[in-house]
Structure formats: structure tokens, C-alpha cells
Amino acid sequence: MAEPMPGFDKVIIVDWSASKTPSRVTPSADAIWIAVAENGTTTCSYHRTRADAVQTLCRHFDAALDAGQRVLAGFDFPFGYPAGFGRVVAGSDDPLVLWETLADRIEDADNNANNRFDVARMFNRQFPGVGPFWGCPEGLADDDLPTKGTARHGHGLPERRQVETRIASAQPCWKLFTTGSVGSQALLGIARLQGLRARYGATLSVSPFEVPDTPIVLAEIYPSMLAPDVAARQGPDEIKDRAQVRVLADAFAGVAPDALDAMLREGDRTEGWILGLGHEDVLRAALGDAPVPLRNDCFALPPGVDWTPVDTALADLRARLGPVVGQADVAVADALGRVLARDVVARRAHPPLANTAVDGYGFMNGRGPGPHQISLVAADMAAGAVPDTAVPAGTAIRILTGAALPPGVDTVILQEDVSVADGAIRFVGPIRQGANTRKAGEDVQEGAVVLSRGRRLTAADLALLSAVGVAEVAVHAQLRVGVLSTGDELVPAGAVARPGQIHDANRPMLMGLIAQMGHVPVDLGCVPDDRAALRARLDAAAGAQADVILTSGGASAGDHDHVSALLTEAGAMALWRIAIKPGRPLALGMWQGVPVFGLPGNPVAAMVCTLVFAGPALAQMAGAAWRAPQGFDVPAGFTKSKKAGRREYLRARMRDGRAEVFASEGSGRISGLSWAEGLVELPDAAAEIAPGDPVRFIPWGGFGI
Ligand code: AMP
Ligand code: MG
């Protein structure tokens, strides 16, 4: 049997342009956009000219070839023309011969200046009547290239390719000019792709004209195919063209390798085909959790809200945040702690075959009370042996733990319960039918969902996945969490502190918490209380270094609270006044599309707010399912009188079956954090707690750390 085709390591999607001049310097619509999806991350780039775009493609192709990787590149223009066109202009029905002819005729300079209308006119002259190409600026029109489609007649070619008859909105490739036309893009695009064919030779193939078994495969795509999915995922300030290539790259990158390979082999081999047409549901499913950019107003609070209860704040975060990371396949062995991006189905039942749970002797049927003797067959069955011949009725076989039950065996007696002599076993019944055996699939049935997307994989999960024949799983890329400290008084841990200065304690703590939560901590250092410095640091970090940023300090509404001031200035911040102790207002905002959690500076409040709010929010952004902290009701080992109206968290630990709390509730006491092994959570209502009363203890592990 042929080896299955390896999948693609990179998926590139290109939104092409037929512009006759370089596109605007600032990224804009109707220019060339390229999205590259690899390793679970998709990056987009903007290109002012076709020459520049092709250079970028070549860089990606060269890198892939060097690394022994495969790359799929999709382009949003027709790769072919209605049947019959090639025969006339290229003397062949082979679409790739037509590509050569086109490339010979088209001139397309580095600055986008090109002769596409002349080439179309020249092709038109080879047909009777007028057409098939039409559309050009007023001054360039003549009898051979009309400005109106209705002026065409008698050229004898179909208006659409087969594939375009399936999509009402697709424009015919004959139309070269004005809204929505793709004709010019095809002429200029095919010419450029022919250049790539010449450059990459046998390492490149064009779908569906050639067998897509090369390292580089080119295919035609049609972004509108996933229009609603793109719209749902378009960022608040994102240019539509960018969103299109980004989402399509995510979609194709998420399709299973064999399904994608099959798609590349479909369609009309003369006229070309749109990759994935008719499989929109597969592409949509592949998008699954692909990141939906967060909206700039995602932290807005309804007006007039005063102190928000903790549960309300959590419900709001839960509703507003979604995964912001892509996905990738990893080997099960490398998947510990990663978050599943898709449900995992058992490829094999567990156990795959009925087998014995003990070392002993197998035979058919149970036996009643009293003494029994069964003669032994000569063979025995060890784990891993394949049962072939049946054990004859009325005989028994020696069988070892884990060995599959051979035909003729459905019951096993423990070896300690028998005596063996003269080629027979003797034992005293009763023994019931099926004793000491495991049924095939009694643990997991083949095809069952064993683990659901959103699960952070444990060591036990790796055992389960391995047992049911799963070698690779789709996981989310790890969330990169930037950690930034703010305050004029801070010096980095280990540095010399002058009087009045303190060491930055929050940064190492927050970095550690992030790592324990399974994310990637990114050290963004420490900035003084200076708005310009803070702005510069956030600018550098947002997106490029971090998917989300945690700051500590400066989050309140005071004169020195620059974090909240800056985010407010950016128009995307809400000061969440949450009814929680310890904790001051949480500043939640968006900085260039990246969520920023402005935590209190106080280390105790910073840690509590991180565990209570940032933890679940980060998990959700990392693609994990929302999970409330798991606590236990235990007897209090302390006395406490608590006011109504806010939830309180006390540093606590379990000793002798009771929760004891740290001697001081002072929120500057870092030593208490270190002393504690969890938190006692006291409800929002007033409470009088005496020793022995039940209180909720949440060990650090209950917060996922
Ligand atoms: P702020 O929220 O900036 O008003 O800070 C509140 C308190 O926390 C002040 O006493 C700060 O000195 C202290 N603080 C702020 N950031 C840190 C940090 N990174 N490490 C230790 N203490 C800090
Ligand atoms: Mg400060």
C-alpha cells in the first residue's frame, strides 16, 4: 500500500491584486495580502507590488525546501479558462501549456506596470467576432477589447468555467476591469505562477492539473466561500482582505492531511477548480476554535455599575473572552499540559481484544460448586500472543495477564486457586462464567470521544491517548503572557536598592504563576511611572511578544496610575471595581488588540486577583474550558467576623484537618503568601466564623497551579 502523503507544514493564502501601480504605503484593501499558517500561528503581511509578494513567496518556498517541509499556497484568482480557450491561443488543451503562453506574453514590471489589456486584446483577435475578454479604462478600449460585456459576440467560448457554475457570486474570468473583476488578476497571476513553476521545477505542482505530491503545491482558492466565518473573525480594526487570508489560512491548515490531499485531487483538470469547494463544512469545522480577535469594547462595563460582585465579574470575563491562539498537531509524548483544540476519538478499542486480568488457566463456561478437573492443552498464551487455534471444548489453556482470550475460552481461574498435575488442573468450584476476564472495549469503545477540546492534558491523559491508538493530537499554541511591573520605586530583584526603593516582587511571582498555569511567561521588565515609557513598552509587546499582558501597579484612578490612564486614553479600558478583598480596582483594557489586565501593585492583591480573575480568563484565551477553582468545605481553625458586600480571600493552609489562616491580613505581607498553601474563600454576605465552622478552602492546585 502507498504511504499516506505527509501533510503541509505551512499553508500560505494570497489575496492577489492586478494594480498597475504600487499599492499605498500604509496597509490598505485591494492590495496583496499574504497569510502564512505554520506551527499553530498565522502571520499576515502586506505587499505593495506583485514582485515583492513573489519574493516573499520564494523565501517561504526556499525555507520549506531547505527544511524538508511541504507548503500549500492558495491564490484567489482562476487558474484556468473555460474549455476551448487554450486550444485556440496556446494550441493545446493542457492548461499548463496555456500558462506558458500567457507568461510569454505578459510583461509585469517590478513597479506593477503591465500590459494586460494589450495581451487580452491580442488573444481576442484570435477568435471570431468580438471577445471573449472585455473591460478596460475608456481610453484603452477599441474594437477588439470593448468596455462593455454586451458588445461581445460570436467568439464561441462559454462564459464560465464548470466550477463557476457552482458559485453564483463568482465573476467570469473574461471581465478585466471594475468592481469584483478577476480577469486581470488571472492574467497577471498565472504569468507570475508560471515563473514559480519554472523556478521550482519538479518540486512544485499545480492543483488540480498535476498530482499534488510535491513539496510545493499551488491551488486556487475563493475567499467568499467562507464569507460568514471571515466576518465573524474579522478584528475590530482589521482590513477585510487581511481577515480573509488569515481565516482561510487557519481553515486549510486545520484540515486533516488526508482530507486536504483528497481536496487537492478533485475538480476539472482542464479548466481548474476551487480548492475545498463543496467542503465548506470541513473547512468551517477546521476553523473550530481558531482565534476570533477580541473586540476593543470587550471589557466595557454597563454605565452606573458600582462594586461588581466577583461572580458577575467572572461571568462577564467568561462571556467576553475566547481563544486567541492558533492550533497545531503535536505528538502525544509532547502534549503534556497542552490544551486540546479538537475532540479526540479512540482509534482502537481499549482493551482491543477480550483478555485475561490474571495469570491462570482459561476454559469455556463457569463451573458449579465442588471439585473439578480439566485437562490442559500443550500451548500457552502470553500477553502479546495472537490467538489462532481454538481451545477444544472440555480443555483448558495456561494464560498470562493481558493475553487475549483464544477462541474457546471465556473464563479464567487464578493460578493460585488450582493445582496442576498430570497435564490437568484441579480446583474447587464454583467459578462464574467470564470470571477474571476483560471484555473487548469494556474501558473505551472504538470511535468514542475520549477527551474533549478545551482539556489541558494530564499525564494520565497521555496514557489514555496512547492506549486508544492516538499518536498525535491537535492542540492550541501556547498563550504568550507578558508580565510588566510599573512603579518609580521598583528595582529589579537582585539589584541594589536605594532608600525608598523596593525590589520588584510581582514580576517573578507572576511569571511563575503563568508558567504553572501552562502558558509561556514573557518578561516585559519594569517601567517607571512614566506614560511615554509605558506606552513604548506596551507597543513593543502587544502582538509581537505577547498575546495578553499582565501589568501590576498603577491600575487605580490616582495621579500616578499610568496604566489605567494610558488604557483610558486608548479608549479601550474599563476600571472594574470588584467587590473583593484583597484587591483594588482591576484595569481591564485592550492595547492594539491585545487584552491587558492591570493588576493591583500590592503583591498579595496581585496574586489573589491573578488566581481569581486572570487565571480563568487566561485559560479561556488559551483555548481551555472555563473551570471554576475547586475548593473543599473544611472546618475553620480560626475566628473571623466579616462584613457584608464583598468576597474575601485569606491566606490559608490545612493543618490537622482544619484551615488555619495567616496571622495578619495585611495585604503587604508577602511572607504570608509564601506561608500559605491555598486560600480560604469567604462568601459575599456577612459571616461570623468560629473554630469548627465549615469554610471553603481552595488549595493552590484548585486554581490550577
Ligand atoms: P500601586 O498599585 O502602584 O499603587 O502599588 C500599590 C503598592 O504595591 C505600593 O506599595 C507599591 O510599592 C507596591 N508594588 C507595586 N508594584 C510592585 C512590585 N512589582 N513588587 C512589589 N511591590 C509592588
Ligand atoms: Mg505604583
PDB file of N, CA and C in Angstrom, residues 14-23 30 32 48-51 53-54 57 75-81 85 98-120 123 133 173 175-177 181-197 218:
ATOM      1  N   VAL A  14      -2.937  33.758  -0.443  1.00  0.00           N
ATOM      2  CA  VAL A  14      -2.589  35.034  -1.052  1.00  0.00           C
ATOM      3  C   VAL A  14      -3.838  35.705  -1.618  1.00  0.00           C
ATOM      4  N   ASP A  15      -4.033  36.950  -1.234  1.00  0.00           N
ATOM      5  CA  ASP A  15      -5.061  37.782  -1.844  1.00  0.00           C
ATOM      6  C   ASP A  15      -4.322  38.622  -2.884  1.00  0.00           C
ATOM      7  N   TRP A  16      -4.561  38.339  -4.147  1.00  0.00           N
ATOM      8  CA  TRP A  16      -3.768  38.889  -5.248  1.00  0.00           C
ATOM      9  C   TRP A  16      -4.312  40.243  -5.672  1.00  0.00           C
ATOM     10  N   SER A  17      -3.546  40.984  -6.430  1.00  0.00           N
ATOM     11  CA  SER A  17      -4.016  42.272  -6.932  1.00  0.00           C
ATOM     12  C   SER A  17      -3.485  42.489  -8.341  1.00  0.00           C
ATOM     13  N   ALA A  18      -4.296  43.169  -9.154  1.00  0.00           N
ATOM     14  CA  ALA A  18      -3.874  43.457 -10.525  1.00  0.00           C
ATOM     15  C   ALA A  18      -3.509  44.920 -10.679  1.00  0.00           C
ATOM     16  N   SER A  19      -3.233  45.576  -9.556  1.00  0.00           N
ATOM     17  CA  SER A  19      -2.959  47.014  -9.585  1.00  0.00           C
ATOM     18  C   SER A  19      -1.849  47.354 -10.585  1.00  0.00           C
ATOM     19  N   LYS A  20      -1.967  48.533 -11.227  1.00  0.00           N
ATOM     20  CA  LYS A  20      -0.954  48.908 -12.221  1.00  0.00           C
ATOM     21  C   LYS A  20       0.115  49.804 -11.621  1.00  0.00           C
ATOM     22  N   THR A  21      -0.076  50.193 -10.349  1.00  0.00           N
ATOM     23  CA  THR A  21       0.939  50.968  -9.635  1.00  0.00           C
ATOM     24  C   THR A  21       1.137  50.306  -8.271  1.00  0.00           C
ATOM     25  N   PRO A  22       2.230  50.652  -7.576  1.00  0.00           N
ATOM     26  CA  PRO A  22       2.390  50.082  -6.233  1.00  0.00           C
ATOM     27  C   PRO A  22       1.219  50.502  -5.344  1.00  0.00           C
ATOM     28  N   SER A  23       0.763  49.615  -4.502  1.00  0.00           N
ATOM     29  CA  SER A  23      -0.326  49.943  -3.592  1.00  0.00           C
ATOM     30  C   SER A  23       0.164  50.927  -2.535  1.00  0.00           C
ATOM     31  N   ASP A  30      -7.526  45.963  -1.245  1.00  0.00           N
ATOM     32  CA  ASP A  30      -7.271  45.844  -2.676  1.00  0.00           C
ATOM     33  C   ASP A  30      -5.792  45.861  -3.015  1.00  0.00           C
ATOM     34  N   ILE A  32      -2.023  43.338  -2.174  1.00  0.00           N
ATOM     35  CA  ILE A  32      -1.721  41.922  -1.939  1.00  0.00           C
ATOM     36  C   ILE A  32      -1.519  41.676  -0.446  1.00  0.00           C
ATOM     37  N   ARG A  48       3.126  45.762  -1.509  1.00  0.00           N
ATOM     38  CA  ARG A  48       2.716  46.857  -2.398  1.00  0.00           C
ATOM     39  C   ARG A  48       2.799  46.450  -3.857  1.00  0.00           C
ATOM     40  N   THR A  49       3.625  45.451  -4.152  1.00  0.00           N
ATOM     41  CA  THR A  49       3.756  45.057  -5.560  1.00  0.00           C
ATOM     42  C   THR A  49       3.735  43.535  -5.697  1.00  0.00           C
ATOM     43  N   ARG A  50       3.408  43.088  -6.900  1.00  0.00           N
ATOM     44  CA  ARG A  50       3.420  41.646  -7.168  1.00  0.00           C
ATOM     45  C   ARG A  50       4.849  41.100  -7.049  1.00  0.00           C
ATOM     46  N   ALA A  51       5.814  41.899  -7.508  1.00  0.00           N
ATOM     47  CA  ALA A  51       7.202  41.432  -7.455  1.00  0.00           C
ATOM     48  C   ALA A  51       7.602  41.171  -6.001  1.00  0.00           C
ATOM     49  N   ALA A  53       5.591  40.510  -3.511  1.00  0.00           N
ATOM     50  CA  ALA A  53       4.850  39.354  -2.991  1.00  0.00           C
ATOM     51  C   ALA A  53       5.514  38.052  -3.434  1.00  0.00           C
ATOM     52  N   VAL A  54       5.916  38.011  -4.707  1.00  0.00           N
ATOM     53  CA  VAL A  54       6.528  36.785  -5.231  1.00  0.00           C
ATOM     54  C   VAL A  54       7.850  36.509  -4.519  1.00  0.00           C
ATOM     55  N   LEU A  57       7.021  34.916  -1.331  1.00  0.00           N
ATOM     56  CA  LEU A  57       6.640  33.514  -1.538  1.00  0.00           C
ATOM     57  C   LEU A  57       7.877  32.652  -1.734  1.00  0.00           C
ATOM     58  N   PHE A  75      -4.199  30.825  -4.034  1.00  0.00           N
ATOM     59  CA  PHE A  75      -4.303  32.156  -4.651  1.00  0.00           C
ATOM     60  C   PHE A  75      -5.746  32.415  -5.060  1.00  0.00           C
ATOM     61  N   ASP A  76      -6.185  33.669  -4.889  1.00  0.00           N
ATOM     62  CA  ASP A  76      -7.603  33.946  -5.131  1.00  0.00           C
ATOM     63  C   ASP A  76      -7.889  34.412  -6.555  1.00  0.00           C
ATOM     64  N   PHE A  77      -7.305  33.736  -7.549  1.00  0.00           N
ATOM     65  CA  PHE A  77      -7.702  34.034  -8.935  1.00  0.00           C
ATOM     66  C   PHE A  77      -7.799  32.725  -9.711  1.00  0.00           C
ATOM     67  N   PRO A  78      -8.580  32.731 -10.809  1.00  0.00           N
ATOM     68  CA  PRO A  78      -8.756  31.488 -11.572  1.00  0.00           C
ATOM     69  C   PRO A  78      -7.433  30.991 -12.134  1.00  0.00           C
ATOM     70  N   PHE A  79      -7.223  29.703 -12.045  1.00  0.00           N
ATOM     71  CA  PHE A  79      -6.010  29.080 -12.599  1.00  0.00           C
ATOM     72  C   PHE A  79      -6.234  28.631 -14.045  1.00  0.00           C
ATOM     73  N   GLY A  80      -7.482  28.732 -14.519  1.00  0.00           N
ATOM     74  CA  GLY A  80      -7.733  28.262 -15.881  1.00  0.00           C
ATOM     75  C   GLY A  80      -8.858  29.046 -16.522  1.00  0.00           C
ATOM     76  N   TYR A  81      -9.142  28.677 -17.769  1.00  0.00           N
ATOM     77  CA  TYR A  81     -10.169  29.362 -18.550  1.00  0.00           C
ATOM     78  C   TYR A  81     -11.169  28.335 -19.056  1.00  0.00           C
ATOM     79  N   PHE A  85     -10.491  27.631 -24.816  1.00  0.00           N
ATOM     80  CA  PHE A  85      -9.672  28.846 -24.920  1.00  0.00           C
ATOM     81  C   PHE A  85      -8.213  28.490 -25.211  1.00  0.00           C
ATOM     82  N   LEU A  98      -1.048  26.551 -21.675  1.00  0.00           N
ATOM     83  CA  LEU A  98      -1.644  27.889 -21.714  1.00  0.00           C
ATOM     84  C   LEU A  98      -0.908  28.821 -20.744  1.00  0.00           C
ATOM     85  N   TRP A  99      -0.530  28.301 -19.564  1.00  0.00           N
ATOM     86  CA  TRP A  99       0.226  29.126 -18.595  1.00  0.00           C
ATOM     87  C   TRP A  99       1.512  29.642 -19.241  1.00  0.00           C
ATOM     88  N   GLU A 100       2.202  28.755 -19.987  1.00  0.00           N
ATOM     89  CA  GLU A 100       3.467  29.170 -20.619  1.00  0.00           C
ATOM     90  C   GLU A 100       3.217  30.273 -21.638  1.00  0.00           C
ATOM     91  N   THR A 101       2.157  30.076 -22.449  1.00  0.00           N
ATOM     92  CA  THR A 101       1.828  31.076 -23.467  1.00  0.00           C
ATOM     93  C   THR A 101       1.546  32.423 -22.807  1.00  0.00           C
ATOM     94  N   LEU A 102       0.772  32.362 -21.733  1.00  0.00           N
ATOM     95  CA  LEU A 102       0.418  33.593 -21.033  1.00  0.00           C
ATOM     96  C   LEU A 102       1.653  34.286 -20.490  1.00  0.00           C
ATOM     97  N   ALA A 103       2.522  33.483 -19.862  1.00  0.00           N
ATOM     98  CA  ALA A 103       3.730  34.054 -19.268  1.00  0.00           C
ATOM     99  C   ALA A 103       4.624  34.670 -20.348  1.00  0.00           C
ATOM    100  N   ASP A 104       4.623  34.063 -21.552  1.00  0.00           N
ATOM    101  CA  ASP A 104       5.427  34.616 -22.651  1.00  0.00           C
ATOM    102  C   ASP A 104       4.920  35.994 -23.070  1.00  0.00           C
ATOM    103  N   ARG A 105       3.621  36.188 -22.978  1.00  0.00           N
ATOM    104  CA  ARG A 105       3.031  37.438 -23.483  1.00  0.00           C
ATOM    105  C   ARG A 105       3.030  38.567 -22.448  1.00  0.00           C
ATOM    106  N   ILE A 106       2.783  38.191 -21.172  1.00  0.00           N
ATOM    107  CA  ILE A 106       2.595  39.216 -20.136  1.00  0.00           C
ATOM    108  C   ILE A 106       3.925  39.861 -19.749  1.00  0.00           C
ATOM    109  N   GLU A 107       3.890  41.197 -19.686  1.00  0.00           N
ATOM    110  CA  GLU A 107       5.013  41.928 -19.097  1.00  0.00           C
ATOM    111  C   GLU A 107       4.492  42.593 -17.832  1.00  0.00           C
ATOM    112  N   ASP A 108       5.206  42.380 -16.751  1.00  0.00           N
ATOM    113  CA  ASP A 108       4.724  42.875 -15.456  1.00  0.00           C
ATOM    114  C   ASP A 108       5.941  43.356 -14.676  1.00  0.00           C
ATOM    115  N   ALA A 109       6.135  44.689 -14.662  1.00  0.00           N
ATOM    116  CA  ALA A 109       7.359  45.256 -14.078  1.00  0.00           C
ATOM    117  C   ALA A 109       7.321  45.237 -12.554  1.00  0.00           C
ATOM    118  N   ASP A 110       8.502  45.478 -11.970  1.00  0.00           N
ATOM    119  CA  ASP A 110       8.613  45.486 -10.513  1.00  0.00           C
ATOM    120  C   ASP A 110       7.706  46.529  -9.870  1.00  0.00           C
ATOM    121  N   ASN A 111       7.382  47.592 -10.623  1.00  0.00           N
ATOM    122  CA  ASN A 111       6.513  48.631 -10.060  1.00  0.00           C
ATOM    123  C   ASN A 111       5.047  48.419 -10.443  1.00  0.00           C
ATOM    124  N   ASN A 112       4.723  47.221 -10.877  1.00  0.00           N
ATOM    125  CA  ASN A 112       3.340  46.833 -11.217  1.00  0.00           C
ATOM    126  C   ASN A 112       2.875  47.286 -12.602  1.00  0.00           C
ATOM    127  N   ALA A 113       3.680  48.102 -13.329  1.00  0.00           N
ATOM    128  CA  ALA A 113       3.284  48.499 -14.691  1.00  0.00           C
ATOM    129  C   ALA A 113       3.189  47.220 -15.524  1.00  0.00           C
ATOM    130  N   ASN A 114       2.137  47.096 -16.347  1.00  0.00           N
ATOM    131  CA  ASN A 114       1.953  45.829 -17.071  1.00  0.00           C
ATOM    132  C   ASN A 114       1.144  46.028 -18.332  1.00  0.00           C
ATOM    133  N   ASN A 115       1.130  45.002 -19.174  1.00  0.00           N
ATOM    134  CA  ASN A 115       0.487  45.100 -20.491  1.00  0.00           C
ATOM    135  C   ASN A 115      -0.747  44.198 -20.599  1.00  0.00           C
ATOM    136  N   ARG A 116      -1.478  44.010 -19.494  1.00  0.00           N
ATOM    137  CA  ARG A 116      -2.540  43.001 -19.526  1.00  0.00           C
ATOM    138  C   ARG A 116      -3.621  43.287 -20.550  1.00  0.00           C
ATOM    139  N   PHE A 117      -3.971  44.579 -20.730  1.00  0.00           N
ATOM    140  CA  PHE A 117      -5.039  44.870 -21.691  1.00  0.00           C
ATOM    141  C   PHE A 117      -4.582  44.564 -23.122  1.00  0.00           C
ATOM    142  N   ASP A 118      -3.308  44.825 -23.400  1.00  0.00           N
ATOM    143  CA  ASP A 118      -2.784  44.519 -24.745  1.00  0.00           C
ATOM    144  C   ASP A 118      -2.812  43.020 -25.004  1.00  0.00           C
ATOM    145  N   VAL A 119      -2.439  42.253 -23.975  1.00  0.00           N
ATOM    146  CA  VAL A 119      -2.425  40.798 -24.148  1.00  0.00           C
ATOM    147  C   VAL A 119      -3.847  40.283 -24.369  1.00  0.00           C
ATOM    148  N   ALA A 120      -4.800  40.810 -23.582  1.00  0.00           N
ATOM    149  CA  ALA A 120      -6.194  40.383 -23.741  1.00  0.00           C
ATOM    150  C   ALA A 120      -6.688  40.724 -25.151  1.00  0.00           C
ATOM    151  N   PHE A 123      -5.238  38.293 -27.609  1.00  0.00           N
ATOM    152  CA  PHE A 123      -5.947  36.999 -27.547  1.00  0.00           C
ATOM    153  C   PHE A 123      -7.306  37.114 -28.238  1.00  0.00           C
ATOM    154  N   PHE A 133     -12.515  38.393 -23.926  1.00  0.00           N
ATOM    155  CA  PHE A 133     -12.152  39.369 -22.886  1.00  0.00           C
ATOM    156  C   PHE A 133     -12.868  40.687 -23.110  1.00  0.00           C
ATOM    157  N   CYS A 173     -13.902  34.939 -15.757  1.00  0.00           N
ATOM    158  CA  CYS A 173     -12.532  35.421 -15.893  1.00  0.00           C
ATOM    159  C   CYS A 173     -12.327  36.303 -17.129  1.00  0.00           C
ATOM    160  N   LYS A 175     -13.871  39.157 -17.614  1.00  0.00           N
ATOM    161  CA  LYS A 175     -14.046  40.570 -17.256  1.00  0.00           C
ATOM    162  C   LYS A 175     -12.775  41.100 -16.605  1.00  0.00           C
ATOM    163  N   LEU A 176     -12.168  42.122 -17.249  1.00  0.00           N
ATOM    164  CA  LEU A 176     -10.838  42.568 -16.825  1.00  0.00           C
ATOM    165  C   LEU A 176     -10.833  43.796 -15.951  1.00  0.00           C
ATOM    166  N   PHE A 177     -11.965  44.464 -15.842  1.00  0.00           N
ATOM    167  CA  PHE A 177     -11.911  45.793 -15.229  1.00  0.00           C
ATOM    168  C   PHE A 177     -13.153  46.040 -14.392  1.00  0.00           C
ATOM    169  N   SER A 181     -13.884  42.300 -10.577  1.00  0.00           N
ATOM    170  CA  SER A 181     -13.366  41.515 -11.705  1.00  0.00           C
ATOM    171  C   SER A 181     -12.140  40.721 -11.280  1.00  0.00           C
ATOM    172  N   VAL A 182     -11.989  39.542 -11.863  1.00  0.00           N
ATOM    173  CA  VAL A 182     -10.817  38.721 -11.558  1.00  0.00           C
ATOM    174  C   VAL A 182      -9.977  38.470 -12.802  1.00  0.00           C
ATOM    175  N   GLY A 183     -10.468  38.935 -13.964  1.00  0.00           N
ATOM    176  CA  GLY A 183      -9.790  38.633 -15.229  1.00  0.00           C
ATOM    177  C   GLY A 183      -8.355  39.127 -15.254  1.00  0.00           C
ATOM    178  N   SER A 184      -8.141  40.372 -14.824  1.00  0.00           N
ATOM    179  CA  SER A 184      -6.785  40.917 -14.846  1.00  0.00           C
ATOM    180  C   SER A 184      -5.901  40.207 -13.835  1.00  0.00           C
ATOM    181  N   GLN A 185      -6.490  39.880 -12.697  1.00  0.00           N
ATOM    182  CA  GLN A 185      -5.717  39.169 -11.669  1.00  0.00           C
ATOM    183  C   GLN A 185      -5.242  37.826 -12.197  1.00  0.00           C
ATOM    184  N   ALA A 186      -6.118  37.147 -12.975  1.00  0.00           N
ATOM    185  CA  ALA A 186      -5.737  35.844 -13.513  1.00  0.00           C
ATOM    186  C   ALA A 186      -4.603  35.990 -14.523  1.00  0.00           C
ATOM    187  N   LEU A 187      -4.718  36.965 -15.440  1.00  0.00           N
ATOM    188  CA  LEU A 187      -3.662  37.128 -16.454  1.00  0.00           C
ATOM    189  C   LEU A 187      -2.312  37.390 -15.782  1.00  0.00           C
ATOM    190  N   LEU A 188      -2.312  38.326 -14.841  1.00  0.00           N
ATOM    191  CA  LEU A 188      -1.044  38.683 -14.189  1.00  0.00           C
ATOM    192  C   LEU A 188      -0.605  37.611 -13.199  1.00  0.00           C
ATOM    193  N   GLY A 189      -1.582  36.986 -12.557  1.00  0.00           N
ATOM    194  CA  GLY A 189      -1.268  35.969 -11.550  1.00  0.00           C
ATOM    195  C   GLY A 189      -0.700  34.714 -12.185  1.00  0.00           C
ATOM    196  N   ILE A 190      -1.368  34.229 -13.216  1.00  0.00           N
ATOM    197  CA  ILE A 190      -0.897  32.995 -13.865  1.00  0.00           C
ATOM    198  C   ILE A 190       0.514  33.203 -14.408  1.00  0.00           C
ATOM    199  N   ALA A 191       0.752  34.389 -14.983  1.00  0.00           N
ATOM    200  CA  ALA A 191       2.092  34.658 -15.516  1.00  0.00           C
ATOM    201  C   ALA A 191       3.135  34.550 -14.403  1.00  0.00           C
ATOM    202  N   ARG A 192       2.811  35.114 -13.232  1.00  0.00           N
ATOM    203  CA  ARG A 192       3.759  35.045 -12.110  1.00  0.00           C
ATOM    204  C   ARG A 192       3.915  33.602 -11.604  1.00  0.00           C
ATOM    205  N   LEU A 193       2.815  32.870 -11.553  1.00  0.00           N
ATOM    206  CA  LEU A 193       2.905  31.487 -11.051  1.00  0.00           C
ATOM    207  C   LEU A 193       3.687  30.617 -12.034  1.00  0.00           C
ATOM    208  N   GLN A 194       3.555  30.921 -13.338  1.00  0.00           N
ATOM    209  CA  GLN A 194       4.356  30.180 -14.311  1.00  0.00           C
ATOM    210  C   GLN A 194       5.844  30.411 -14.022  1.00  0.00           C
ATOM    211  N   GLY A 195       6.172  31.623 -13.590  1.00  0.00           N
ATOM    212  CA  GLY A 195       7.556  31.927 -13.189  1.00  0.00           C
ATOM    213  C   GLY A 195       7.986  31.018 -12.037  1.00  0.00           C
ATOM    214  N   LEU A 196       7.086  30.789 -11.108  1.00  0.00           N
ATOM    215  CA  LEU A 196       7.409  29.902  -9.978  1.00  0.00           C
ATOM    216  C   LEU A 196       7.565  28.464 -10.461  1.00  0.00           C
ATOM    217  N   ARG A 197       6.721  28.067 -11.428  1.00  0.00           N
ATOM    218  CA  ARG A 197       6.848  26.702 -11.982  1.00  0.00           C
ATOM    219  C   ARG A 197       8.233  26.520 -12.585  1.00  0.00           C
ATOM    220  N   LEU A 218       0.498  24.455  -5.516  1.00  0.00           N
ATOM    221  CA  LEU A 218      -0.272  25.685  -5.708  1.00  0.00           C
ATOM    222  C   LEU A 218      -1.725  25.314  -5.978  1.00  0.00           C
TER     223      LEU A 218
END
